[in-house]
Amino acid sequence: FSIVSFGSLSLVLGLLSMFWLGSIQPMFMQMGFILIIGWFLNNLCLPAFAINASTGGIRMNTLSSLGIILVDVLFGIAFGLLYMNEFVIVSWFLALCFGGLFLTVRYNITHKIALKQLFGVSDSILVLVVLVISLFANYILATCSINSVLVSGIGLLVLLGFVFIIVKKEFRKLIA
């Protein structure tokens, strides 16, 4: 679900830029795309977070959250001083990735679960398809004067087509 949700959000960045800023702003779209990837990677830890919280093992959840704060503050100050305001968003991306991956890796090591079990083949293909479609659609929006509703709509339809194909394939495996 999160693959499709974040993929869909990345496809409507141009529309959001038009709505909020009045025109397509490449910097807004780039930073939005970076944050979408960061939040997606951070969401991979949600099962570990929920299990830790429900079983009383909140120590790792707390350490993960503290890690997010620490990484964000350190990189935010460093990037803010070195590169001005634009790269402060990159510090948030790094913090989200660090916190989510820390919790996921720690949980998987503790419970002896292979990290490659996070994504199946169809999930990996879907992530790749979402990235390619999103990058292509946002590149077209940023460089061409094409209607953003049209590009976002076509991108969403292609994404939903791939989701349908993968879900249908997985469903056939379940009933076979």
XYZ file of C-alpha atoms in Angstrom:
176
model
C 0.000 0.000 0.000
C 2.752 2.475 0.878
C 4.498 1.873 -2.453
C 1.390 2.929 -4.336
C 0.561 5.775 -1.925
C 3.986 7.375 -2.028
C 4.244 6.699 -5.758
C 0.938 8.447 -6.359
C 2.024 11.377 -4.211
C 5.220 11.708 -6.214
C 3.172 11.816 -9.413
C 1.051 14.737 -8.229
C 3.967 16.910 -7.087
C 3.530 19.031 -10.206
C -0.125 19.574 -9.404
C 0.750 20.500 -5.830
C 3.345 22.940 -7.106
C 0.799 24.524 -9.439
C -1.826 24.717 -6.704
C 0.360 26.050 -3.877
C 2.944 28.099 -5.767
C 1.093 29.085 -8.937
C 3.596 27.426 -11.295
C 5.734 24.338 -11.545
C 8.817 24.927 -9.402
C 11.603 22.366 -10.039
C 13.138 22.941 -6.587
C 9.788 22.212 -4.905
C 9.416 19.036 -6.940
C 12.988 17.894 -6.232
C 12.700 18.455 -2.503
C 9.249 16.865 -2.442
C 10.579 13.806 -4.233
C 13.481 13.524 -1.774
C 11.086 13.721 1.182
C 8.727 11.160 -0.343
C 11.609 8.696 -0.689
C 12.697 9.425 2.889
C 9.228 8.872 4.314
C 8.820 5.698 2.252
C 12.084 4.275 3.597
C 11.117 5.315 7.105
C 7.752 3.559 6.756
C 9.540 0.250 6.242
C 10.118 0.208 10.002
C 6.421 0.470 10.894
C 5.899 -3.273 11.490
C 8.942 -3.375 13.801
C 7.791 -0.184 15.531
C 4.275 -1.540 16.096
C 5.472 -4.911 17.373
C 7.960 -3.238 19.720
C 5.256 -0.920 21.030
C 2.710 -3.697 21.517
C 5.144 -6.009 23.301
C 6.616 -3.372 25.588
C 9.964 -3.216 23.809
C 9.956 0.507 23.219
C 13.671 0.974 23.908
C 14.581 0.527 20.229
C 11.686 2.770 19.158
C 12.982 5.485 21.475
C 16.567 5.064 20.243
C 15.349 5.262 16.646
C 13.458 8.495 17.359
C 16.422 9.976 19.190
C 18.630 9.002 16.253
C 16.294 10.842 13.892
C 16.503 13.956 16.056
C 20.287 13.778 16.390
C 20.958 13.173 12.695
C 18.518 15.914 11.681
C 20.014 18.493 14.031
C 23.632 17.688 13.129
C 23.142 17.523 9.380
C 20.610 20.379 9.427
C 23.123 22.722 11.032
C 25.982 21.514 8.826
C 24.014 21.720 5.567
C 22.421 25.003 6.613
C 25.810 26.590 7.220
C 27.507 25.094 4.173
C 24.790 25.141 1.513
C 22.140 27.541 2.791
C 18.508 26.589 3.278
C 17.850 24.218 0.365
C 19.861 21.331 1.750
C 18.299 21.408 5.207
C 15.585 19.219 3.673
C 18.272 16.702 2.736
C 19.159 16.456 6.434
C 15.568 15.466 7.191
C 15.762 12.834 4.423
C 18.955 11.413 5.944
C 17.430 11.450 9.431
C 14.282 9.622 8.264
C 16.360 7.002 6.468
C 18.674 6.547 9.450
C 15.868 6.170 11.993
C 13.811 3.787 9.895
C 16.705 1.652 8.762
C 18.189 1.529 12.287
C 14.947 0.187 13.746
C 14.356 -2.246 10.881
C 17.885 -3.645 10.927
C 17.935 -3.952 14.741
C 14.569 -5.716 14.757
C 15.577 -8.112 11.994
C 18.894 -8.937 13.681
C 17.229 -9.470 17.062
C 14.586 -11.788 15.583
C 16.956 -13.475 13.081
C 15.037 -12.332 10.019
C 16.924 -11.866 6.756
C 16.785 -8.268 5.518
C 16.027 -9.487 2.003
C 12.614 -10.618 3.275
C 11.492 -6.977 3.496
C 10.755 -6.925 -0.218
C 9.625 -9.689 -2.483
C 10.434 -9.690 -6.176
C 7.078 -8.147 -7.103
C 7.540 -5.417 -4.460
C 10.982 -4.603 -5.825
C 9.633 -4.431 -9.374
C 6.807 -2.169 -8.229
C 9.236 0.172 -6.432
C 11.378 0.352 -9.568
C 8.333 1.030 -11.769
C 7.111 3.751 -9.397
C 10.544 5.414 -9.393
C 10.856 5.336 -13.179
C 7.312 6.613 -13.784
C 7.651 9.336 -11.151
C 11.045 10.533 -12.334
C 9.909 10.532 -15.966
C 6.628 12.326 -15.235
C 8.295 14.935 -13.032
C 11.073 15.454 -15.577
C 8.475 16.110 -18.282
C 6.623 18.531 -15.989
C 9.795 20.404 -15.073
C 11.186 20.725 -18.604
C 8.182 20.876 -20.937
C 5.119 23.055 -21.012
C 2.651 20.182 -20.860
C -0.514 20.247 -18.781
C 0.387 18.914 -15.316
C -3.051 17.317 -14.848
C -2.575 15.327 -18.055
C 0.932 14.125 -17.138
C -0.068 13.252 -13.557
C -3.209 11.471 -14.762
C -1.328 9.387 -17.321
C 1.347 8.568 -14.746
C -1.277 7.463 -12.209
C -3.033 5.302 -14.806
C 0.235 3.597 -15.777
C 1.059 3.060 -12.097
C -2.364 1.575 -11.385
C -1.987 -0.684 -14.433
C 1.268 -2.087 -13.072
C -0.285 -2.496 -9.619
C -3.199 -4.405 -11.161
C -0.835 -6.716 -13.057
C 1.266 -7.449 -9.964
C -1.737 -7.918 -7.659
C -3.361 -10.250 -10.184
C -0.139 -12.287 -10.425
C 0.213 -12.499 -6.616
C -3.462 -13.432 -6.243
C -3.014 -16.297 -8.714
C -0.079 -17.567 -6.643
C -2.231 -17.526 -3.499
C -5.086 -19.539 -4.974
C -2.855 -21.998 -6.873
